[in-house]
C-alpha positions as MATLAB code, in Angstrom:
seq = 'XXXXXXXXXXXXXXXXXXXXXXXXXXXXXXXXXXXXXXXXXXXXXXXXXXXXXXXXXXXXXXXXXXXXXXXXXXXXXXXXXXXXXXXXXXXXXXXXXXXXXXXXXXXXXXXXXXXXXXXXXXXXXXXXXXXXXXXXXXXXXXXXXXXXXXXXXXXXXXXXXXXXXXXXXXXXXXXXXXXXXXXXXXXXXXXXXXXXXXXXXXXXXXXXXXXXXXXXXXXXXXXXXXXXXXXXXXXXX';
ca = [
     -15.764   32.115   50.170;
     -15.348   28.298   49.766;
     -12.511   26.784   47.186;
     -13.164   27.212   43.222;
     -14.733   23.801   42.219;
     -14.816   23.255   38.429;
     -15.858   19.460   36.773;
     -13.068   16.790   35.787;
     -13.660   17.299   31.851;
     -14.153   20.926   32.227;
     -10.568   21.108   33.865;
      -9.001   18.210   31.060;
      -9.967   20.611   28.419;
      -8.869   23.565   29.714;
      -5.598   22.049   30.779;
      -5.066   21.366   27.364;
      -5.713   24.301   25.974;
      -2.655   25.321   28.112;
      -0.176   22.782   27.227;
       1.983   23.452   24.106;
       2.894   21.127   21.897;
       6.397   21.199   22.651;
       6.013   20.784   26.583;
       7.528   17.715   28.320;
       5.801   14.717   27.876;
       5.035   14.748   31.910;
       2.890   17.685   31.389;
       0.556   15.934   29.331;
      -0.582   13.776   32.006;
      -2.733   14.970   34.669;
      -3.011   13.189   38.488;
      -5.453   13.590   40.981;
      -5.996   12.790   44.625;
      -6.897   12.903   48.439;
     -10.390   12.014   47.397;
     -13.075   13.364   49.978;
     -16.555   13.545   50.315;
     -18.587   16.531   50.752;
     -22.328   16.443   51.391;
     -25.223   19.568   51.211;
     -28.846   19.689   51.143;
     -30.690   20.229   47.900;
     -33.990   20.536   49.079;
     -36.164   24.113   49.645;
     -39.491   21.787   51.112;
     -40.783   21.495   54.524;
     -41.119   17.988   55.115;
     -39.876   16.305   58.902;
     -39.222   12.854   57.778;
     -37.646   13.297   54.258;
     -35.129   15.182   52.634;
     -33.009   15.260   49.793;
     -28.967   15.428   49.148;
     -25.967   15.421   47.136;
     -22.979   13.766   48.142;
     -20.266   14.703   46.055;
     -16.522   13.363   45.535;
     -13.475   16.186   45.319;
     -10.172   15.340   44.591;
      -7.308   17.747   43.659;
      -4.679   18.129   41.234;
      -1.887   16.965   42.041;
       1.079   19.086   41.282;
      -0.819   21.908   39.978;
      -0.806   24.541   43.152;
      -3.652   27.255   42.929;
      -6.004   24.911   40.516;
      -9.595   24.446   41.477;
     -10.832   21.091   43.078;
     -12.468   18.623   40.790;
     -15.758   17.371   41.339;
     -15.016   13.600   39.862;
     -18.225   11.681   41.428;
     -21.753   12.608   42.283;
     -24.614   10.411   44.900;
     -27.741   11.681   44.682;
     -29.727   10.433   47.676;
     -32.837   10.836   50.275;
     -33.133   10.683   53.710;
     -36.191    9.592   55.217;
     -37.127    9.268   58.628;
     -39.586    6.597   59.960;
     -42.723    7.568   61.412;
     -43.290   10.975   60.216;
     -44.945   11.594   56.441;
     -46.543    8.469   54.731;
     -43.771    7.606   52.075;
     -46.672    6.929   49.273;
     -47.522   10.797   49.704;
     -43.676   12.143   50.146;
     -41.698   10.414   47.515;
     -43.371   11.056   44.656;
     -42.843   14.780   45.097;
     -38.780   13.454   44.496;
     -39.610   12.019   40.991;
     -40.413    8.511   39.589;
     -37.430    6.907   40.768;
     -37.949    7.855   44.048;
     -41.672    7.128   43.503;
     -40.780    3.221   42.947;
     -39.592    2.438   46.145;
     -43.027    3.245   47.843;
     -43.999   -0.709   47.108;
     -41.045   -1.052   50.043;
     -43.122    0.785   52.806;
     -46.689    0.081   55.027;
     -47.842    3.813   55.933;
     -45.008    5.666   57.505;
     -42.690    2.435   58.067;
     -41.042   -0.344   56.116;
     -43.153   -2.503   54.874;
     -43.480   -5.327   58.472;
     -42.314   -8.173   56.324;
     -39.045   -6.098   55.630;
     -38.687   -4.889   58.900;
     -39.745   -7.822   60.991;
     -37.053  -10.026   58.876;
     -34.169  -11.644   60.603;
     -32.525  -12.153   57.538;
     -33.076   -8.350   56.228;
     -33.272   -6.089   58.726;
     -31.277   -8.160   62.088;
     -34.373   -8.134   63.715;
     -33.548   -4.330   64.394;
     -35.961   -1.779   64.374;
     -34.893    0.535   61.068;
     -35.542    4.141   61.924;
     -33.586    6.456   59.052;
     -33.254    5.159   55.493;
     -30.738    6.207   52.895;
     -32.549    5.812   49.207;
     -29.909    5.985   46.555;
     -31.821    7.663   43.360;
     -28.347    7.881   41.057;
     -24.312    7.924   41.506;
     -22.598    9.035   39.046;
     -18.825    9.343   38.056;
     -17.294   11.699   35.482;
     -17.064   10.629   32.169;
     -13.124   11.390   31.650;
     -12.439    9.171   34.559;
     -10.884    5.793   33.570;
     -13.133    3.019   33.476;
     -11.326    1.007   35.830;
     -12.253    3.007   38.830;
     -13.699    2.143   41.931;
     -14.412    6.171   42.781;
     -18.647    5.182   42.377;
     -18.419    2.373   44.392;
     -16.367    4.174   46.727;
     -18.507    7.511   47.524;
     -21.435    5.433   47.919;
     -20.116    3.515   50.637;
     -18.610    6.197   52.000;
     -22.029    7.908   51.995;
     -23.786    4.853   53.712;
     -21.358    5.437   56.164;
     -21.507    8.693   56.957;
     -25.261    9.442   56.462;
     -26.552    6.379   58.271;
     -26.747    5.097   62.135;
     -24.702    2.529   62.808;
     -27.254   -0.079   63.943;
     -30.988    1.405   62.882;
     -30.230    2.564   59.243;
     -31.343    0.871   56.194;
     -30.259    1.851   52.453;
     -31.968    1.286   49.230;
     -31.099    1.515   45.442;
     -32.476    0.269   42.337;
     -30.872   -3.249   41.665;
     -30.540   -2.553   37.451;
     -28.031    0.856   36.717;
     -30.592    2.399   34.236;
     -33.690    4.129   35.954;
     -35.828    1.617   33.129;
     -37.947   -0.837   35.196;
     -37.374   -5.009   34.683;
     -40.253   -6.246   32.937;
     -40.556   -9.367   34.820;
     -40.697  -10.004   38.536;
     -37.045  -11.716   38.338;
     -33.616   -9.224   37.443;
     -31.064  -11.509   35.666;
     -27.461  -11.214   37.817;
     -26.255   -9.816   34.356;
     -28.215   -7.033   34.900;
     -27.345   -5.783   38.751;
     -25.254   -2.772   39.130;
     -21.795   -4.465   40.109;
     -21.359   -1.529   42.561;
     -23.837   -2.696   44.869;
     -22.815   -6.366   45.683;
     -19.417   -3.656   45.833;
     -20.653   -2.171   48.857;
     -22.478   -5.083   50.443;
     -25.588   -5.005   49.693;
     -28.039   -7.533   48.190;
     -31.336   -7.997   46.734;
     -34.270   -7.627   48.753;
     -36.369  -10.437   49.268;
     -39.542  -10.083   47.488;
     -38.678   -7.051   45.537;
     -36.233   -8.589   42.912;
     -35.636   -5.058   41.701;
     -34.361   -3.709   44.610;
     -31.284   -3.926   46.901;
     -30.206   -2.814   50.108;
     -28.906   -3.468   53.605;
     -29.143   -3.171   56.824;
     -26.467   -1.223   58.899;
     -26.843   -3.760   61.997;
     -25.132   -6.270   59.687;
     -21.490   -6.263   59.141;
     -20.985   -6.236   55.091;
     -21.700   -2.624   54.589;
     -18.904   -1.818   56.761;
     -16.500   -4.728   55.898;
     -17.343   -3.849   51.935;
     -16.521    0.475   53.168;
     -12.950   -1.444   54.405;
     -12.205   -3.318   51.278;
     -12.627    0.056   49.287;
     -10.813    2.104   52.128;
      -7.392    2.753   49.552;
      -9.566    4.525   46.707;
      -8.800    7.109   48.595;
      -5.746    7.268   48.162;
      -5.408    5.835   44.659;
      -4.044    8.147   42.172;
      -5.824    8.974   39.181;
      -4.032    9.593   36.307;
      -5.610   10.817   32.991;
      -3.728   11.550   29.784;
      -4.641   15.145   28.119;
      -6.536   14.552   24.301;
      -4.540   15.547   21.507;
];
């Protein structure tokens, strides 16, 4: 039986619901740590060249032997192989944000001016790409944290070849669709240019990078001591 995993505001409340109001004023603060990542499948269909997952962060609480592990961040992502289903027939069956990205693909590859790019794709062939359909964090975490831009990177990483891989996310944080061709900077989801990616060309409402270029991994490097940043949350009154 794997380890009891509860959510981060789940746990807050109930910890406080066990602290008295004459305990110490240390055991009104809460600290959590040795963030990791932990990935499963969440899809029951048969397709070869696409499938969906959930990358989740755990962290534990510190100090507090015997508690569950909190689930503090949440990736929700595909993987889809090149050169098996036709993307405009698979990734609608994921939903409409998956559904958008199929302006990004020619039949069952990435669409040749993408994948033919120096600039884009390192004049690499891209065989496996990572689409990023939401990443999440938990709301009781402070707002300072890096955690989001943290597990994604970590999940490029991990879920990616080193030199063939490609990943995708909508540039804007909201699922809601820019009007106009151009996506004001003021707009882009500060976690991406986090993790080294940028816009791609032609398709202002996208971003992404290729894992034959260096900034995905430099970017991974820069947000290497998340993990072991402390997070500290004060219980509610």
């Amino acid at each position: 039986m794997g380890a009891a995993i509860t959510d981060l505001t789940t746990f807050i409340r109930q910890r406080r619901a066990d602290v008295t109001k004459d305990a110490a004023p240390e055991a009104a603060l809460v600290e959590f740590g040795a963030a990791r990542m932990h990935f499963e499948t969440t899809d029951g269909r048969r397709l070869s060249g696409c499938r969906e997952w959930r990358g989740s962060v755990r962290m534990s609480a510190l100090g507090h032997r015997g508690a569950p592990d909190v689930e503090a961040a949440v990736v929700q992502f595909l993987i889809l192989r090149a050169g098996y289903e036709n993307p405009a027939k698979v990734l609608p069956q994921f939903g409409d944000r998956a559904a958008a990205f199929v302006e990004l693909f020619d039949d069952q590859w990435l669409d040749p001016a993408l994948d033919e790019s120096e600039d884009f794709a390192a004049g690499m062939p891209l065989s496996t790409v990572l689409i990023v359909l939401g990443a999440t964090v938990d709301s009781g975490l402070p707002p300072e944290s890096r955690l989001r831009a943290w597990a994604v990177a970590e999940t490029v990483h991990t879920m990616l070849p080193t030199t063939a891989g490609l990943v995708l996310m909508p540039a804007l944080p909201s699922a809601t669709a820019p009007r106009h061709k151009l996506v004001s900077t003021d707009q882009i989801d500060p976690d991406w240019v986090r993790i080294g990616c940028a816009s791609v060309p032609g398709h202002a409402r996208f971003y992404g990078r290729a894992t034959a270029f260096v900034y995905l991994e430099e970017a991974r490097d820069a947000l290497a001591g998340v993990r072991d940043e402390p997070i500290r949350i004060s219980l509610p009154d």
